[in-house]
Amino acid sequence: MSATMEDTADVSLEAARDLLIDLVATPSPSGEEGAAAERLVEFFDAYGREAWIDAVGNVRAPADDAVLLTSHVDTVPGEIPVRVDAADAADEDAEIANAGDDLLWGRGSVDATGPLAAMAVAAVRTGVSFVGVVQEETSSLGARHLVADREVEPDAVVNGEPSGATGITLGYRGFLNGTYVATSESGHTSRPEPNAIQHATNWWTGVEAAFEQDEYAPVFERVTAKPVAIDGGITDDGLSVEATLEAQLRVPPSMDVETIRETAEAALEIGTVSWDEPIPPVMESPRTEVARAFRAAIRAEDGEPRLLRKTGTSDMNLYADAWDCPMVTYGPGNSELDHAPDERLSLPEFDQSVAVLERVATTLREDDE
Amino acid sequence: MTECVECGAEVSLHDDLEVGEIIDCTTCGAELEVVDTEPPVLERAPELEEDWGE
């Protein structure tokens, strides 16, 4: 879809901050994004931009596809009273805000309502496409639906996650989630034969050994194997011992998820593992037009650009797997506060990120014409 | 032409240089970022840092 420069609208700094604070004050844990999505639709409506909520709950505001700005509407659970106060010296030491800056406290302020609101404002100011996706923190349902539902890919994508107003994230590791299950006959615990719980722990010991790597290698370049849930014991009928172990594996761009899965299964002696849909790793070039536009915009807003690769996984992995266009991830906030009980965002940093996004979207629209 | 900020060798520049563009020094291999075009100013391009989370 195309648009003209006349499709732009001015959004004041005050209105931008109001949107951010309203969204942070609207609880939106994964699966319960409805009220926040409605607030976003109202925002676009107020500036004459068409917006609607799609079949899975995403907020869709299509316009000029020179760049698609997209971030997630959902947050992790956890109530943090919403307030604005002044940052202190400790905030400055922790690289969260300059002392004296207005600081917005609240769940999602960093991950990723700050990036989401900044993108909505920049999309209205510049007339580019916007999508707020749902359930990024759980199944990435919104992003999966978006790539399946769009008939054409955008010319470029900026995914919204906290990189800091001067940071540009180019890479994420991939993600593989598996559930191990084993059953053994029950028997007296004095018997030497291993039971299902031992089979599960033996498998996990084998997986960890298979992925043991040089501790001096950057984490981004390693496989990280992490058990996230374990359950086991005698079944209700008393005839068996059962064990389940849920595990997550982070996959570096130098490896593919199939190789990782085969390696983990090679450590299997007894039991089975069922794998969820994998998310491949992504590593974008710093030389794309999007990355170039960001560096220029960050410098124009008195920042020193930083290039990042993150050890986690985001919806950008899915977009890069589905679309060939260049992309980066960007947004205000210190990602050390992702999911933290003291999540908070510097409002001047939010303002700076809006200005950077506006410059980037304007540059990409002009380049596209 | 301008000088590489790493090795001092001459770096040839194309006509439609853009701010933010990354070019390579053919002498030392350094990645250089264009931070201004009139006149051309080069700085060492930012290196890739590792960070946690999403």
Short mmCIF file of N, CA, C and O in Angstrom, two decimals, chain A residues 2 30 35 41 46 85 113 118 159 259 279 287 319 324 343 352 362:
data_model
loop_
_atom_site.label_atom_id
_atom_site.label_comp_id
_atom_site.label_asym_id
_atom_site.label_seq_id
_atom_site.Cartn_x
_atom_site.Cartn_y
_atom_site.Cartn_z
N SER A 2 0.49 2.26 -0.74
CA SER A 2 1.29 3.47 -0.77
C SER A 2 0.52 4.62 -0.12
O SER A 2 -0.67 4.54 0.12
N SER A 30 0.03 -10.83 28.08
CA SER A 30 -0.23 -11.61 26.87
C SER A 30 -1.60 -12.27 26.93
O SER A 30 -1.95 -12.91 27.93
N ALA A 35 -7.79 -3.84 25.72
CA ALA A 35 -7.97 -2.44 26.10
C ALA A 35 -6.83 -1.57 25.56
O ALA A 35 -7.06 -0.45 25.07
N VAL A 41 -5.94 2.21 18.62
CA VAL A 41 -6.85 2.51 17.51
C VAL A 41 -7.41 3.92 17.66
O VAL A 41 -7.48 4.69 16.69
N ALA A 46 -7.78 9.54 15.91
CA ALA A 46 -7.75 10.97 16.26
C ALA A 46 -6.94 11.79 15.26
O ALA A 46 -7.14 13.00 15.14
N ASP A 85 8.36 10.19 38.26
CA ASP A 85 9.15 10.96 39.24
C ASP A 85 10.50 11.30 38.63
O ASP A 85 10.76 11.00 37.47
N THR A 113 6.31 -1.22 25.71
CA THR A 113 5.32 -0.18 25.45
C THR A 113 5.99 1.13 25.07
O THR A 113 5.42 1.91 24.29
N ALA A 118 6.36 4.98 20.83
CA ALA A 118 7.24 5.81 19.99
C ALA A 118 6.96 5.52 18.51
O ALA A 118 6.94 6.44 17.67
N ASN A 159 11.52 -3.30 14.02
CA ASN A 159 10.83 -4.01 15.09
C ASN A 159 11.10 -3.28 16.41
O ASN A 159 12.22 -2.82 16.65
N THR A 259 20.22 -28.70 13.22
CA THR A 259 21.45 -29.30 13.77
C THR A 259 21.38 -29.34 15.29
O THR A 259 21.78 -30.34 15.91
N ILE A 279 12.25 -21.10 16.16
CA ILE A 279 12.42 -19.74 15.65
C ILE A 279 13.90 -19.62 15.24
O ILE A 279 14.79 -19.74 16.07
N ARG A 287 25.12 -2.61 7.02
CA ARG A 287 25.27 -1.76 5.82
C ARG A 287 23.97 -1.59 5.04
O ARG A 287 23.99 -1.09 3.92
N TYR A 319 10.16 -12.21 11.34
CA TYR A 319 10.06 -11.35 10.16
C TYR A 319 11.21 -11.66 9.18
O TYR A 319 11.01 -11.71 7.97
N ASP A 324 12.35 -10.86 2.90
CA ASP A 324 13.73 -10.62 2.47
C ASP A 324 14.18 -9.18 2.69
O ASP A 324 15.32 -8.85 2.43
N GLU A 343 10.77 -1.82 36.58
CA GLU A 343 10.82 -1.37 35.18
C GLU A 343 10.48 0.12 35.09
O GLU A 343 9.45 0.57 35.62
N GLN A 352 13.54 11.31 22.51
CA GLN A 352 14.65 11.20 21.56
C GLN A 352 14.41 10.06 20.57
O GLN A 352 14.66 10.19 19.37
N THR A 362 11.15 9.14 7.60
CA THR A 362 11.16 10.18 6.56
C THR A 362 12.22 9.87 5.51
O THR A 362 11.97 9.94 4.30
#
